[in-house]
């Protein structure tokens, strides 16, 4: 399993390739707010661990293993955003909160959150009830 730092890189690389068709060191560095030299070191490690294939000056390509993990990480990120929106977290806090918690949850917890989000999606009245309970607790 990749480390949290490796996950950040794989998620960013997967997103870039999905959006632009390629991922450059400079784009990865900008997105993760790190130095290009740090990106190069991590890319070499990800290459060594078979998440991607990197050729100096030619770019990188995710392996099937890297694509699978990258997609899973992006999906996890979207799920956690949906979860926080559903439970009423203020929009300006969602991205930072997701970044803070995504590496600290087990995949079992992610599956349970996915079930809960689906539960709320199936009947919007459930969300209204949740917000009603929250309003009552805020009064106390």
PDB file of C-alpha atoms in Angstrom:
ATOM      1  CA  UNK A   1       0.000   0.000   0.000  1.00  0.00           C
ATOM      2  CA  UNK A   2       1.215   3.480  -0.776  1.00  0.00           C
ATOM      3  CA  UNK A   3       2.056   5.933   1.995  1.00  0.00           C
ATOM      4  CA  UNK A   4      -0.153   9.038   2.478  1.00  0.00           C
ATOM      5  CA  UNK A   5       2.412  11.102   0.584  1.00  0.00           C
ATOM      6  CA  UNK A   6       2.471   8.601  -2.276  1.00  0.00           C
ATOM      7  CA  UNK A   7      -1.329   8.694  -2.305  1.00  0.00           C
ATOM      8  CA  UNK A   8      -1.291  12.488  -2.714  1.00  0.00           C
ATOM      9  CA  UNK A   9       1.021  12.176  -5.701  1.00  0.00           C
ATOM     10  CA  UNK A  10      -0.929   9.324  -7.293  1.00  0.00           C
ATOM     11  CA  UNK A  11      -4.210  11.180  -6.849  1.00  0.00           C
ATOM     12  CA  UNK A  12      -2.752  14.351  -8.382  1.00  0.00           C
ATOM     13  CA  UNK A  13      -1.140  12.486 -11.282  1.00  0.00           C
ATOM     14  CA  UNK A  14      -4.351  10.571 -11.974  1.00  0.00           C
ATOM     15  CA  UNK A  15      -6.368  13.816 -11.998  1.00  0.00           C
ATOM     16  CA  UNK A  16      -3.911  15.566 -14.311  1.00  0.00           C
ATOM     17  CA  UNK A  17      -3.862  12.699 -16.796  1.00  0.00           C
ATOM     18  CA  UNK A  18      -7.655  12.513 -16.661  1.00  0.00           C
ATOM     19  CA  UNK A  19      -8.036  16.273 -17.226  1.00  0.00           C
ATOM     20  CA  UNK A  20      -5.149  17.048 -19.591  1.00  0.00           C
ATOM     21  CA  UNK A  21      -4.042  13.696 -20.955  1.00  0.00           C
ATOM     22  CA  UNK A  22      -0.600  14.039 -19.360  1.00  0.00           C
ATOM     23  CA  UNK A  23       1.106  14.966 -16.093  1.00  0.00           C
ATOM     24  CA  UNK A  24       4.275  17.073 -16.049  1.00  0.00           C
ATOM     25  CA  UNK A  25       6.569  17.494 -13.071  1.00  0.00           C
ATOM     26  CA  UNK A  26       5.822  21.229 -12.999  1.00  0.00           C
ATOM     27  CA  UNK A  27       2.036  20.614 -12.938  1.00  0.00           C
ATOM     28  CA  UNK A  28       2.362  18.074 -10.144  1.00  0.00           C
ATOM     29  CA  UNK A  29       4.622  20.417  -8.141  1.00  0.00           C
ATOM     30  CA  UNK A  30       2.206  23.307  -8.578  1.00  0.00           C
ATOM     31  CA  UNK A  31      -0.830  21.225  -7.599  1.00  0.00           C
ATOM     32  CA  UNK A  32       0.817  19.810  -4.491  1.00  0.00           C
ATOM     33  CA  UNK A  33       2.696  23.015  -3.646  1.00  0.00           C
ATOM     34  CA  UNK A  34       6.086  21.290  -3.520  1.00  0.00           C
ATOM     35  CA  UNK A  35       9.396  21.787  -5.311  1.00  0.00           C
ATOM     36  CA  UNK A  36       9.908  20.041  -8.660  1.00  0.00           C
ATOM     37  CA  UNK A  37      12.907  18.185  -7.192  1.00  0.00           C
ATOM     38  CA  UNK A  38      10.579  16.626  -4.597  1.00  0.00           C
ATOM     39  CA  UNK A  39       8.244  15.540  -7.383  1.00  0.00           C
ATOM     40  CA  UNK A  40      11.102  13.929  -9.298  1.00  0.00           C
ATOM     41  CA  UNK A  41      12.186  11.958  -6.220  1.00  0.00           C
ATOM     42  CA  UNK A  42       8.641  10.735  -5.580  1.00  0.00           C
ATOM     43  CA  UNK A  43       8.094   9.855  -9.245  1.00  0.00           C
ATOM     44  CA  UNK A  44      11.240   7.728  -9.128  1.00  0.00           C
ATOM     45  CA  UNK A  45       9.932   5.956  -6.025  1.00  0.00           C
ATOM     46  CA  UNK A  46       6.509   5.417  -7.638  1.00  0.00           C
ATOM     47  CA  UNK A  47       8.282   4.043 -10.715  1.00  0.00           C
ATOM     48  CA  UNK A  48      10.323   1.674  -8.551  1.00  0.00           C
ATOM     49  CA  UNK A  49       7.109   0.481  -6.843  1.00  0.00           C
ATOM     50  CA  UNK A  50       5.408  -0.103 -10.238  1.00  0.00           C
ATOM     51  CA  UNK A  51       2.729   2.606  -9.904  1.00  0.00           C
ATOM     52  CA  UNK A  52       4.018   4.387 -12.992  1.00  0.00           C
ATOM     53  CA  UNK A  53       6.646   4.270 -15.690  1.00  0.00           C
ATOM     54  CA  UNK A  54       8.916   7.302 -15.787  1.00  0.00           C
ATOM     55  CA  UNK A  55      11.417   8.166 -18.469  1.00  0.00           C
ATOM     56  CA  UNK A  56      13.527  11.237 -17.823  1.00  0.00           C
ATOM     57  CA  UNK A  57      12.637  14.061 -20.248  1.00  0.00           C
ATOM     58  CA  UNK A  58       9.880  11.940 -21.792  1.00  0.00           C
ATOM     59  CA  UNK A  59       7.237  11.971 -19.079  1.00  0.00           C
ATOM     60  CA  UNK A  60       5.327   9.375 -17.154  1.00  0.00           C
ATOM     61  CA  UNK A  61       2.520   6.901 -17.624  1.00  0.00           C
ATOM     62  CA  UNK A  62       0.503   5.260 -14.868  1.00  0.00           C
ATOM     63  CA  UNK A  63       0.624   1.477 -14.819  1.00  0.00           C
ATOM     64  CA  UNK A  64      -2.638  -0.437 -14.416  1.00  0.00           C
ATOM     65  CA  UNK A  65      -1.793  -0.660 -10.692  1.00  0.00           C
ATOM     66  CA  UNK A  66      -1.255   3.129 -10.570  1.00  0.00           C
ATOM     67  CA  UNK A  67      -4.482   3.829 -12.477  1.00  0.00           C
ATOM     68  CA  UNK A  68      -6.483   1.572 -10.171  1.00  0.00           C
ATOM     69  CA  UNK A  69      -5.111   3.199  -7.016  1.00  0.00           C
ATOM     70  CA  UNK A  70      -5.382   6.702  -8.518  1.00  0.00           C
ATOM     71  CA  UNK A  71      -9.036   6.214  -9.417  1.00  0.00           C
ATOM     72  CA  UNK A  72      -9.768   4.780  -5.996  1.00  0.00           C
ATOM     73  CA  UNK A  73      -8.132   7.801  -4.323  1.00  0.00           C
ATOM     74  CA  UNK A  74     -10.047  10.300  -6.473  1.00  0.00           C
ATOM     75  CA  UNK A  75     -13.284   8.432  -5.749  1.00  0.00           C
ATOM     76  CA  UNK A  76     -12.493   8.491  -2.017  1.00  0.00           C
ATOM     77  CA  UNK A  77     -11.908  12.237  -2.193  1.00  0.00           C
ATOM     78  CA  UNK A  78     -15.235  12.833  -3.994  1.00  0.00           C
ATOM     79  CA  UNK A  79     -17.069  10.589  -1.533  1.00  0.00           C
ATOM     80  CA  UNK A  80     -15.688  12.459   1.479  1.00  0.00           C
ATOM     81  CA  UNK A  81     -16.633  15.790  -0.111  1.00  0.00           C
ATOM     82  CA  UNK A  82     -20.178  14.481  -0.684  1.00  0.00           C
ATOM     83  CA  UNK A  83     -20.337  13.199   2.887  1.00  0.00           C
ATOM     84  CA  UNK A  84     -19.254  16.516   4.408  1.00  0.00           C
ATOM     85  CA  UNK A  85     -21.718  18.419   2.192  1.00  0.00           C
ATOM     86  CA  UNK A  86     -24.488  16.030   3.190  1.00  0.00           C
ATOM     87  CA  UNK A  87     -23.931  16.504   6.894  1.00  0.00           C
ATOM     88  CA  UNK A  88     -23.854  20.278   6.504  1.00  0.00           C
ATOM     89  CA  UNK A  89     -20.187  21.229   6.708  1.00  0.00           C
ATOM     90  CA  UNK A  90     -19.678  24.748   5.384  1.00  0.00           C
ATOM     91  CA  UNK A  91     -18.428  24.801   1.798  1.00  0.00           C
ATOM     92  CA  UNK A  92     -15.291  26.792   2.604  1.00  0.00           C
ATOM     93  CA  UNK A  93     -14.156  24.068   5.042  1.00  0.00           C
ATOM     94  CA  UNK A  94     -14.803  20.995   2.935  1.00  0.00           C
ATOM     95  CA  UNK A  95     -11.616  20.771   0.837  1.00  0.00           C
ATOM     96  CA  UNK A  96      -9.299  21.384   3.798  1.00  0.00           C
ATOM     97  CA  UNK A  97     -11.228  18.927   5.960  1.00  0.00           C
ATOM     98  CA  UNK A  98     -11.138  16.212   3.300  1.00  0.00           C
ATOM     99  CA  UNK A  99      -7.398  16.715   2.889  1.00  0.00           C
ATOM    100  CA  UNK A 100      -7.038  16.394   6.650  1.00  0.00           C
ATOM    101  CA  UNK A 101      -8.990  13.168   7.077  1.00  0.00           C
ATOM    102  CA  UNK A 102      -8.696  11.171   3.868  1.00  0.00           C
ATOM    103  CA  UNK A 103      -5.449   9.408   4.812  1.00  0.00           C
ATOM    104  CA  UNK A 104      -6.605   8.572   8.322  1.00  0.00           C
ATOM    105  CA  UNK A 105      -9.676   6.509   7.508  1.00  0.00           C
ATOM    106  CA  UNK A 106      -9.654   2.785   6.854  1.00  0.00           C
ATOM    107  CA  UNK A 107     -11.237   1.475   3.681  1.00  0.00           C
ATOM    108  CA  UNK A 108     -13.854  -0.112   5.953  1.00  0.00           C
ATOM    109  CA  UNK A 109     -14.767   3.365   7.247  1.00  0.00           C
ATOM    110  CA  UNK A 110     -14.868   4.679   3.675  1.00  0.00           C
ATOM    111  CA  UNK A 111     -17.308   1.906   2.732  1.00  0.00           C
ATOM    112  CA  UNK A 112     -19.522   2.755   5.713  1.00  0.00           C
ATOM    113  CA  UNK A 113     -19.493   6.454   4.776  1.00  0.00           C
ATOM    114  CA  UNK A 114     -20.388   5.504   1.207  1.00  0.00           C
ATOM    115  CA  UNK A 115     -23.376   3.537   2.517  1.00  0.00           C
ATOM    116  CA  UNK A 116     -24.454   6.469   4.684  1.00  0.00           C
ATOM    117  CA  UNK A 117     -24.211   8.948   1.798  1.00  0.00           C
ATOM    118  CA  UNK A 118     -26.294   6.600  -0.357  1.00  0.00           C
ATOM    119  CA  UNK A 119     -28.838   6.291   2.486  1.00  0.00           C
ATOM    120  CA  UNK A 120     -29.282  10.075   2.522  1.00  0.00           C
ATOM    121  CA  UNK A 121     -29.418  10.297  -1.292  1.00  0.00           C
ATOM    122  CA  UNK A 122     -32.250   7.771  -1.488  1.00  0.00           C
ATOM    123  CA  UNK A 123     -34.587   9.958   0.544  1.00  0.00           C
ATOM    124  CA  UNK A 124     -33.911  13.717   0.800  1.00  0.00           C
ATOM    125  CA  UNK A 125     -36.245  13.906   3.816  1.00  0.00           C
ATOM    126  CA  UNK A 126     -33.549  12.113   5.778  1.00  0.00           C
ATOM    127  CA  UNK A 127     -31.193  15.055   5.192  1.00  0.00           C
ATOM    128  CA  UNK A 128     -33.908  17.469   6.327  1.00  0.00           C
ATOM    129  CA  UNK A 129     -34.342  15.396   9.493  1.00  0.00           C
ATOM    130  CA  UNK A 130     -30.594  15.471  10.069  1.00  0.00           C
ATOM    131  CA  UNK A 131     -30.519  19.255   9.705  1.00  0.00           C
ATOM    132  CA  UNK A 132     -33.493  19.495  12.081  1.00  0.00           C
ATOM    133  CA  UNK A 133     -31.618  17.506  14.705  1.00  0.00           C
ATOM    134  CA  UNK A 134     -28.554  19.680  14.196  1.00  0.00           C
ATOM    135  CA  UNK A 135     -30.644  22.847  14.604  1.00  0.00           C
ATOM    136  CA  UNK A 136     -32.076  21.488  17.858  1.00  0.00           C
ATOM    137  CA  UNK A 137     -28.596  20.682  19.181  1.00  0.00           C
ATOM    138  CA  UNK A 138     -27.356  24.156  18.188  1.00  0.00           C
ATOM    139  CA  UNK A 139     -30.109  25.686  20.375  1.00  0.00           C
ATOM    140  CA  UNK A 140     -28.865  23.870  23.457  1.00  0.00           C
TER     141      UNK A 140
END
